[in-house]
Tab-separated table of C-alpha atoms in Angstrom:
chain	number	residue	atom	x	y	z
A	60	UNK	CA	119.744	125.121	96.687
A	61	UNK	CA	116.829	124.214	94.432
A	62	UNK	CA	115.512	120.650	94.296
A	63	UNK	CA	117.936	118.566	92.209
A	64	UNK	CA	116.830	116.957	88.957
A	65	UNK	CA	116.944	113.181	89.432
A	66	UNK	CA	117.635	110.900	86.449
A	67	UNK	CA	117.139	107.145	86.893
A	68	UNK	CA	119.035	104.763	84.606
A	69	UNK	CA	118.036	101.100	84.499
A	70	UNK	CA	118.132	98.057	82.215
A	71	UNK	CA	118.928	94.375	82.367
A	72	UNK	CA	122.261	93.036	83.543
A	73	UNK	CA	124.757	93.575	80.732
A	74	UNK	CA	122.679	96.228	78.989
A	75	UNK	CA	125.404	98.821	79.471
A	76	UNK	CA	123.731	101.099	81.997
A	77	UNK	CA	126.834	101.456	84.189
A	78	UNK	CA	128.999	102.300	81.171
A	79	UNK	CA	126.394	104.816	80.027
A	80	UNK	CA	126.357	106.445	83.449
A	81	UNK	CA	130.151	106.580	83.651
A	82	UNK	CA	130.354	108.196	80.215
A	83	UNK	CA	127.904	110.859	81.356
A	84	UNK	CA	129.791	111.489	84.581
A	85	UNK	CA	132.999	112.210	82.698
A	86	UNK	CA	131.318	115.149	80.967
A	87	UNK	CA	130.502	117.040	84.173
A	88	UNK	CA	132.254	117.982	87.396
A	89	UNK	CA	131.167	116.804	90.842
A	90	UNK	CA	129.618	120.167	91.667
A	91	UNK	CA	127.193	119.767	88.753
A	92	UNK	CA	126.384	116.057	88.768
A	93	UNK	CA	126.478	113.427	91.497
A	94	UNK	CA	125.429	109.785	91.341
A	95	UNK	CA	124.213	106.958	93.505
A	96	UNK	CA	124.266	103.279	92.514
A	97	UNK	CA	122.149	100.361	93.662
A	98	UNK	CA	125.263	98.171	93.532
A	99	UNK	CA	126.513	99.782	96.746
A	100	UNK	CA	123.446	98.673	98.713
A	101	UNK	CA	123.526	94.875	98.505
A	102	UNK	CA	122.627	93.104	101.732
A	103	UNK	CA	125.450	90.981	103.245
A	104	UNK	CA	125.894	87.520	101.758
A	105	UNK	CA	124.429	85.807	104.830
A	106	UNK	CA	121.109	87.585	104.225
A	107	UNK	CA	120.799	86.503	100.591
A	108	UNK	CA	118.357	83.806	99.469
A	109	UNK	CA	119.893	80.410	98.698
A	110	UNK	CA	118.221	78.515	95.834
A	111	UNK	CA	117.410	74.806	95.698
A	112	UNK	CA	120.936	74.030	94.434
A	113	UNK	CA	122.625	75.922	97.246
A	114	UNK	CA	123.494	78.993	95.156
A	115	UNK	CA	123.058	82.492	96.550
A	116	UNK	CA	120.615	84.557	94.493
A	117	UNK	CA	121.629	88.232	94.391
A	118	UNK	CA	119.170	89.071	91.598
A	119	UNK	CA	116.057	89.746	93.634
A	120	UNK	CA	114.683	93.071	94.877
A	121	UNK	CA	115.065	91.739	98.427
A	122	UNK	CA	118.811	91.407	97.841
A	123	UNK	CA	119.125	95.167	98.180
A	124	UNK	CA	118.882	97.265	101.326
A	125	UNK	CA	116.421	99.493	99.499
A	126	UNK	CA	115.382	101.384	102.638
A	127	UNK	CA	118.965	102.592	103.087
A	128	UNK	CA	119.211	103.231	99.343
A	129	UNK	CA	116.006	105.305	99.325
A	130	UNK	CA	117.018	107.167	102.466
A	131	UNK	CA	120.382	108.158	100.974
A	132	UNK	CA	118.775	109.270	97.715
A	133	UNK	CA	116.272	111.359	99.660
A	134	UNK	CA	119.107	112.923	101.672
A	135	UNK	CA	120.988	113.814	98.491
A	136	UNK	CA	117.787	115.301	97.083
A	137	UNK	CA	117.522	117.452	100.203
A	138	UNK	CA	121.055	118.788	99.779
A	139	UNK	CA	122.758	116.543	102.332
A	140	UNK	CA	126.058	114.691	101.924
A	141	UNK	CA	125.984	110.892	102.223
A	142	UNK	CA	128.694	108.372	103.077
A	143	UNK	CA	128.696	104.644	102.264
A	144	UNK	CA	131.194	101.787	102.219
A	145	UNK	CA	131.725	100.279	98.772
A	146	UNK	CA	130.236	96.837	98.107
A	147	UNK	CA	132.938	94.515	96.739
A	148	UNK	CA	130.725	91.710	95.365
A	149	UNK	CA	132.177	89.284	97.927
A	150	UNK	CA	135.623	89.526	96.352
A	151	UNK	CA	138.108	88.934	99.205
A	152	UNK	CA	140.920	90.497	97.157
A	153	UNK	CA	139.230	93.898	97.039
A	154	UNK	CA	139.484	96.329	99.944
A	155	UNK	CA	136.245	98.364	100.138
A	156	UNK	CA	136.554	102.097	99.637
A	157	UNK	CA	134.614	104.796	101.444
A	158	UNK	CA	132.117	106.394	99.059
A	159	UNK	CA	131.154	110.017	99.679
A	160	UNK	CA	128.429	111.646	97.598
A	161	UNK	CA	127.836	115.377	97.780
A	162	UNK	CA	124.657	117.148	96.612
A	163	UNK	CA	124.525	118.608	93.118
A	164	UNK	CA	121.913	120.089	90.741
A	165	UNK	CA	121.633	116.738	88.913
A	166	UNK	CA	121.561	113.295	90.545
A	167	UNK	CA	122.100	110.153	88.467
A	168	UNK	CA	120.578	107.006	89.989
A	169	UNK	CA	121.599	103.638	88.547
A	170	UNK	CA	120.418	100.090	89.225
A	171	UNK	CA	118.314	97.218	87.924
A	172	UNK	CA	115.467	97.639	90.433
A	173	UNK	CA	115.241	101.422	90.781
A	174	UNK	CA	111.849	101.632	89.021
A	175	UNK	CA	110.522	98.692	91.052
A	176	UNK	CA	111.200	100.278	94.450
A	177	UNK	CA	108.336	102.729	94.956
A	178	UNK	CA	110.206	104.982	97.407
A	179	UNK	CA	113.028	105.388	94.886
A	180	UNK	CA	110.901	105.572	91.744
A	181	UNK	CA	108.866	108.425	93.239
A	182	UNK	CA	112.015	110.538	93.574
A	183	UNK	CA	113.022	110.125	89.904
A	184	UNK	CA	112.160	112.922	87.467
A	185	UNK	CA	113.379	111.256	84.257
A	186	UNK	CA	113.316	107.475	83.770
A	187	UNK	CA	115.831	106.048	81.279
A	188	UNK	CA	115.799	102.378	80.188
A	189	UNK	CA	118.921	100.961	78.504
A	190	UNK	CA	117.928	98.042	76.262
A	191	UNK	CA	119.933	95.304	74.512
A	192	UNK	CA	119.363	91.866	73.018
A	193	UNK	CA	119.597	88.961	75.434
A	194	UNK	CA	122.589	87.269	73.795
A	195	UNK	CA	124.546	90.526	73.837
A	196	UNK	CA	123.773	91.096	77.510
A	197	UNK	CA	124.963	87.566	78.292
A	198	UNK	CA	128.239	88.081	76.423
A	199	UNK	CA	128.889	91.290	78.343
A	200	UNK	CA	128.025	89.664	81.657
A	201	UNK	CA	130.400	86.754	80.996
A	202	UNK	CA	133.245	89.140	80.164
A	203	UNK	CA	132.621	91.465	83.116
A	204	UNK	CA	132.203	88.783	85.764
A	205	UNK	CA	135.326	86.961	84.613
A	206	UNK	CA	137.533	90.048	84.461
A	207	UNK	CA	136.190	92.156	87.340
A	208	UNK	CA	134.726	89.680	89.825
A	209	UNK	CA	136.659	86.467	89.231
A	210	UNK	CA	133.629	84.267	88.441
A	211	UNK	CA	134.005	81.317	86.062
A	212	UNK	CA	131.786	80.868	82.992
A	213	UNK	CA	129.748	77.947	84.390
A	214	UNK	CA	128.843	79.981	87.453
A	215	UNK	CA	127.805	82.982	85.355
A	216	UNK	CA	125.715	80.872	82.965
A	217	UNK	CA	123.925	79.157	85.852
A	218	UNK	CA	123.076	82.472	87.483
A	219	UNK	CA	122.020	84.009	84.182
A	220	UNK	CA	119.536	81.223	83.423
A	221	UNK	CA	118.219	80.648	86.945
A	222	UNK	CA	118.464	84.057	88.603
A	223	UNK	CA	119.121	86.936	86.209
A	224	UNK	CA	116.652	86.262	83.394
A	225	UNK	CA	113.689	85.314	85.627
A	226	UNK	CA	114.301	88.476	87.650
A	227	UNK	CA	114.604	90.610	84.511
A	228	UNK	CA	111.308	89.330	83.151
A	229	UNK	CA	109.467	89.873	86.445
A	230	UNK	CA	111.009	92.998	87.992
A	231	UNK	CA	112.732	94.991	85.241
A	232	UNK	CA	111.227	94.457	81.770
A	233	UNK	CA	107.660	95.444	82.832
A	234	UNK	CA	108.886	98.978	83.593
A	235	UNK	CA	110.288	99.519	80.118
A	236	UNK	CA	106.976	100.765	78.729
A	237	UNK	CA	106.784	103.399	81.472
A	238	UNK	CA	110.251	104.784	80.814
A	239	UNK	CA	110.552	108.343	79.510
A	240	UNK	CA	113.475	107.384	77.280
A	241	UNK	CA	114.427	103.953	75.885
A	242	UNK	CA	118.002	103.658	74.614
A	243	UNK	CA	118.928	100.658	72.428
A	244	UNK	CA	122.488	99.571	73.139
A	245	UNK	CA	123.354	96.610	70.935
A	246	UNK	CA	126.288	98.359	69.274
A	247	UNK	CA	126.600	101.751	70.982
A	248	UNK	CA	124.781	104.744	72.403
A	249	UNK	CA	126.638	107.865	71.230
A	250	UNK	CA	123.550	109.683	69.927
A	251	UNK	CA	121.691	108.971	73.152
A	252	UNK	CA	124.655	110.325	75.111
A	253	UNK	CA	124.392	113.562	73.156
A	254	UNK	CA	120.719	113.833	74.086
A	255	UNK	CA	121.387	113.149	77.763
A	256	UNK	CA	124.266	115.628	77.875
A	257	UNK	CA	121.911	118.308	76.618
A	258	UNK	CA	119.237	117.359	79.163
A	259	UNK	CA	121.698	117.474	82.044
A	260	UNK	CA	123.253	120.733	80.879
A	261	UNK	CA	119.803	122.334	80.813
A	262	UNK	CA	119.312	121.437	84.493
A	263	UNK	CA	122.590	122.963	85.719
A	264	UNK	CA	122.183	126.604	86.814
A	265	UNK	CA	124.168	129.059	84.733
A	266	UNK	CA	126.813	130.828	86.768
A	267	UNK	CA	126.418	134.595	86.733
């Protein structure tokens, strides 16, 4: 098996990077494209920093077990299967699933800090930055956290102002200018999806 082509997809919280990745995944089978997400590598709650108001801050690079994340990405890149328990965002009503990722010609890597972690960034062949206006990202975050994670609006707004935006400005936004492809996603990203489909297709060996 030849070295896989690794595509990294990042952007601020609420930019739409996970939706973009999921749309791409639907276009290809598991033998052609596999993916690995930073969201599955959060450190346990008891290891997270608590701010001055007693709130856990999950929006720091140290919140992620990046050594495990980098190790698994490296293993995938070397043609090895990886196994990981799903992270449930501390939702007691969700039973974690076992995640199995098998090697493929194209690996999609998604997460807000993937360009910040040197060991991960070095493995990425194409860096993609999903961009959106701040107020749009906040609206999406409010909707997602209410519907998928059971957080109330006050909690989301507090975290957005005190954790998410400071982290975005320090650890995510500076890498935008070094991205190979910047995708604006204020209203949609269909044209960008077409481009990425073509890129991925070009990296999948043609069956004889």
